[in-house]
One Martini backbone bead per residue (centre of mass of N, CA, C, O) as a GRO file, in nm:
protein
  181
    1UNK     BB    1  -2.539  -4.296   3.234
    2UNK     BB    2  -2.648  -4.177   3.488
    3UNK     BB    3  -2.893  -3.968   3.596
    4UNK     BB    4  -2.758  -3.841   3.865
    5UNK     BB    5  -2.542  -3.760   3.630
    6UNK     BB    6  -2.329  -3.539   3.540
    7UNK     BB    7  -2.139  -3.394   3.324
    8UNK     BB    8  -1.829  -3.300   3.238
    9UNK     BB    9  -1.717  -2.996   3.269
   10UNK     BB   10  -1.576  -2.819   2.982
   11UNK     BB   11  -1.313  -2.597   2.975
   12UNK     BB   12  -1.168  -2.382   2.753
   13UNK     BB   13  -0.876  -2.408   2.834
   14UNK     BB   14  -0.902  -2.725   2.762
   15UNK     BB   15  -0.992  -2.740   2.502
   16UNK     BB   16  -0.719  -2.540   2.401
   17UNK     BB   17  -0.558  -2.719   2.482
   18UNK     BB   18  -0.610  -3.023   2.335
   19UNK     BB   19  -0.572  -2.850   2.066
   20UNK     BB   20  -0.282  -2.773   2.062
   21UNK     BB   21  -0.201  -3.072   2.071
   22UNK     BB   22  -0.295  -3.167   1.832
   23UNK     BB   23  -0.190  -2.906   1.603
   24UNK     BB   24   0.125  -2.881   1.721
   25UNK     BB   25   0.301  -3.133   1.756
   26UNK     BB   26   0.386  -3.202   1.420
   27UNK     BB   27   0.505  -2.860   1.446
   28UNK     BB   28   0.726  -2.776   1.692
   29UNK     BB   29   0.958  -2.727   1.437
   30UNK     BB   30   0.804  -2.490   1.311
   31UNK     BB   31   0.841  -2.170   1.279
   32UNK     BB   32   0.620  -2.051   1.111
   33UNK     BB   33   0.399  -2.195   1.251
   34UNK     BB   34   0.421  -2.088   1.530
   35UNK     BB   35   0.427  -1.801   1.473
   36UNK     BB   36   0.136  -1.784   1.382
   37UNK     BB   37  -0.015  -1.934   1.629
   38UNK     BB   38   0.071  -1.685   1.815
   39UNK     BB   39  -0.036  -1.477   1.718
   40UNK     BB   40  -0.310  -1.527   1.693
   41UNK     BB   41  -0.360  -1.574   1.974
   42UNK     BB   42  -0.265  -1.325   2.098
   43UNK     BB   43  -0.475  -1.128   1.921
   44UNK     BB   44  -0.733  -1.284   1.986
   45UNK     BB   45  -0.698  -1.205   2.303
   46UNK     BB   46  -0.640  -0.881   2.272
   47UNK     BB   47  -0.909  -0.838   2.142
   48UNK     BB   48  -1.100  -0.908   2.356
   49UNK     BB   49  -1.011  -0.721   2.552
   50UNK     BB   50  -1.012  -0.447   2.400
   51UNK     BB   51  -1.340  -0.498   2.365
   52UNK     BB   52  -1.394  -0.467   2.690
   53UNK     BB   53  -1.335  -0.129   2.615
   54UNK     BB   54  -1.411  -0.040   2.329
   55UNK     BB   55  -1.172  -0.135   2.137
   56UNK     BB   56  -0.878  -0.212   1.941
   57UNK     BB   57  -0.573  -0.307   1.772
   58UNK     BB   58  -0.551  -0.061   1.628
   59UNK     BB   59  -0.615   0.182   1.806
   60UNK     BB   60  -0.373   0.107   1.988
   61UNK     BB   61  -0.163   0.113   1.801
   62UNK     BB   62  -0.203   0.433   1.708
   63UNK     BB   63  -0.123   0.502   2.006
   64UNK     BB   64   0.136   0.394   2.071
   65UNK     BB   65   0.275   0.533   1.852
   66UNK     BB   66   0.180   0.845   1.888
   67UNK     BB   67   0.286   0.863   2.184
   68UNK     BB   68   0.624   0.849   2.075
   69UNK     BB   69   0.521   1.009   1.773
   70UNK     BB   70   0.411   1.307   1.681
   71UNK     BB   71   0.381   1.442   1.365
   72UNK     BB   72   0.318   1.236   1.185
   73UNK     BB   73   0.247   1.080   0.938
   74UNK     BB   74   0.052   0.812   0.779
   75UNK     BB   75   0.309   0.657   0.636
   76UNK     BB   76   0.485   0.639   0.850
   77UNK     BB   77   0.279   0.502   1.061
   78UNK     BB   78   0.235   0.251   0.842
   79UNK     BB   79   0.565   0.190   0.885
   80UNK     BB   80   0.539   0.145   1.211
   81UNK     BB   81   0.279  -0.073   1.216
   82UNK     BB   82   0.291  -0.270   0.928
   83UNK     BB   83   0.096  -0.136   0.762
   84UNK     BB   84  -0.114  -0.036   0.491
   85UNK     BB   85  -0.231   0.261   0.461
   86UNK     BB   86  -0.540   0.224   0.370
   87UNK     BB   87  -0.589   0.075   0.616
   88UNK     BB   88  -0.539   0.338   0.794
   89UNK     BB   89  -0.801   0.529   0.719
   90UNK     BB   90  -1.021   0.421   0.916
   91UNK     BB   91  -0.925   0.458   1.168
   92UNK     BB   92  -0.835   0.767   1.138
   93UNK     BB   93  -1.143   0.854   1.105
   94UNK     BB   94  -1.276   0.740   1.369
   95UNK     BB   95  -1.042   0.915   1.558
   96UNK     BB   96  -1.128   1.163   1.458
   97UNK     BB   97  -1.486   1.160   1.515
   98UNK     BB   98  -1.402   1.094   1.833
   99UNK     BB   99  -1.163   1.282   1.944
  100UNK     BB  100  -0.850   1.132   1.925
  101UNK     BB  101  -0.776   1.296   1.698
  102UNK     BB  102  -0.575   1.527   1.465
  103UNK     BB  103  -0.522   1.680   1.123
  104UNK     BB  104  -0.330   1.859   1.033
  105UNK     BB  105  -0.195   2.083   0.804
  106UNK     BB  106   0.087   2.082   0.665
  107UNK     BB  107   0.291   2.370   0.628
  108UNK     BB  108   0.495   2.296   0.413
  109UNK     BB  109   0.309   2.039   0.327
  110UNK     BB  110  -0.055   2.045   0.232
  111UNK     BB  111  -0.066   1.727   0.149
  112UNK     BB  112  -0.005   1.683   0.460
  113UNK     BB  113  -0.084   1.538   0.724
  114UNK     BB  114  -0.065   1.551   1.081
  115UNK     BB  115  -0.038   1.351   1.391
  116UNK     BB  116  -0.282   1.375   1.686
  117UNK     BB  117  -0.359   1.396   1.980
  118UNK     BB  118  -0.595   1.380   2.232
  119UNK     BB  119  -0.654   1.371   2.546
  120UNK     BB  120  -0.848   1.146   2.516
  121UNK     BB  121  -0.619   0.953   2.376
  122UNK     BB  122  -0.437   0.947   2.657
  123UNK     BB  123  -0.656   0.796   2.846
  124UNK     BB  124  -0.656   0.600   2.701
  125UNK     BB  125  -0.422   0.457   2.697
  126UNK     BB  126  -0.400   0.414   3.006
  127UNK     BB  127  -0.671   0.215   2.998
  128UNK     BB  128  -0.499  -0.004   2.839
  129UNK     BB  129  -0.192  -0.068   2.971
  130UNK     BB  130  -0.304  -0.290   3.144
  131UNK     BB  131  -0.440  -0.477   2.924
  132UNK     BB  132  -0.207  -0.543   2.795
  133UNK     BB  133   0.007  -0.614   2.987
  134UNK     BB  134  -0.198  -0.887   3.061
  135UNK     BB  135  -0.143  -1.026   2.838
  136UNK     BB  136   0.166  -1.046   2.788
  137UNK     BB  137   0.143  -1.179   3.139
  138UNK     BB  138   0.038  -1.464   3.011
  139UNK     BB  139   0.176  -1.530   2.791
  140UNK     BB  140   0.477  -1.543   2.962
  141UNK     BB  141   0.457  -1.690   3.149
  142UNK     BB  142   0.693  -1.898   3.295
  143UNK     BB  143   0.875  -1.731   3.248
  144UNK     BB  144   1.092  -1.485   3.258
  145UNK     BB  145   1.313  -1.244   3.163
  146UNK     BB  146   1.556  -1.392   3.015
  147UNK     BB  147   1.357  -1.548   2.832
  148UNK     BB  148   1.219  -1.294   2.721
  149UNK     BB  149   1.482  -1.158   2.593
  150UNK     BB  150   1.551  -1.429   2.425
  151UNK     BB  151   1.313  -1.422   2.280
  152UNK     BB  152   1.319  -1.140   2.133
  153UNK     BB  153   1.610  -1.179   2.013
  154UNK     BB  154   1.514  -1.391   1.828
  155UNK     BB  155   1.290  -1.249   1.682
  156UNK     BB  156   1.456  -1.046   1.558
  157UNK     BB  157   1.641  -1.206   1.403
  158UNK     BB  158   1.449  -1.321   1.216
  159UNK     BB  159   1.354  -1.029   1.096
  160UNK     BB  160   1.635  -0.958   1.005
  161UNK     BB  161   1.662  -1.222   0.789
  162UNK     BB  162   1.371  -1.157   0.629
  163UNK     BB  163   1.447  -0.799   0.637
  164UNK     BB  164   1.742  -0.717   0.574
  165UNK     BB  165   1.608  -0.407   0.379
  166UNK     BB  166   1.463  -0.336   0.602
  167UNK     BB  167   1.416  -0.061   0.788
  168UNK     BB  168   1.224  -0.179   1.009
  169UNK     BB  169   1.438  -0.373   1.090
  170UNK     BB  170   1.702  -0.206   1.153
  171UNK     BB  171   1.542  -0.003   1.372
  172UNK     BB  172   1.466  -0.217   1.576
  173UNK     BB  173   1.727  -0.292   1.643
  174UNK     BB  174   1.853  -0.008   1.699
  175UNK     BB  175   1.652   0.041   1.933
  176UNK     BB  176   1.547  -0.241   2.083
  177UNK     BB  177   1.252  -0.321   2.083
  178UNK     BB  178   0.993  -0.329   2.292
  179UNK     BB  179   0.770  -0.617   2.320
  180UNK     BB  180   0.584  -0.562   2.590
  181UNK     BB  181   0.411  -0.333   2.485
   0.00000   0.00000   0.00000
């Protein structure tokens, strides 16, 4: 390489490529890996954007899944965003220390605390979903509208049929979940 010439710069989302095609060739029709290494970018994606707002993908969810049904226990919100109580405990401790939800205790039933958000977290969630968004419309970039209804519809018959007695499989078909929230 001559002195007067400089590298050739690569650009991240090359790099990107070329680790793409190389990690996922041997394995372009193993469902299970594919949807791993989906996932994972998605998240990855997701996480970024939502840094650069100060939220996280908790966060978000929480806010998403509350805004649509306040309310609700700990319990039934970890069974609603599928993941652990235990685990959604510091997530709902920090949003409520931030003045983003608030948990009085069940009138009912005074062992259980529901939860609602406050004004301010729905402030946040407005200031999100452009971000959400922008994200979703990346990953399905040049799909079509059928192309995503139908990779949808296959993503839900995979979780039917791996969690055919899971109620939260049951009632995502049922309710047939939007899933580019």
């Amino acid at each position: 390489m001559s002195i007067n010439r400089l590298p050739e710069r690569i650009s991240n989302s090359t790099v990107r490529n070329k680790r793409l095609q190389r990690d996922i060739r041997p394995a372009r029709h193993n469902v299970g890996f594919l949807l791993h290494y989906a996932d994972r970018a998605f998240t990855r994606a997701l996480a970024e954007e939502l840094k650069s707002h100060d939220s996280a993908i908790s966060r978000w969810s929480v806010l998403r899944v509350l805004s649509e049904e306040e309310g609700i226990s700990q319990v039934e919100l970890a069974d609603r965003m599928v993941v652990e109580k235990a685990n959604l405990t510091a997530v709902l401790e920090a949003m409520v220390a931030e003045g983003l939800l608030v948990r009085p205790r069940d009138t009912r039933d005074k062992r259980k605390s529901k939860l609602f958000l406050t004004a301010r977290a729905r402030e946040l969630k407005k200031e999100l979903v452009p971000v959400v968004k922008s994200v979703n419309a990346e990953a399905t970039r040049g799909m079509d509208d059928l192309a995503i209804r139908q990779f949808c519809e296959l993503l839900m018959q995979l979780i039917a049929n791996l969690e055919s007695d899971s109620p939260l499989a049951a009632r995502a078909i049922a309710q047939n979940i939007d899933l580019k929230k």
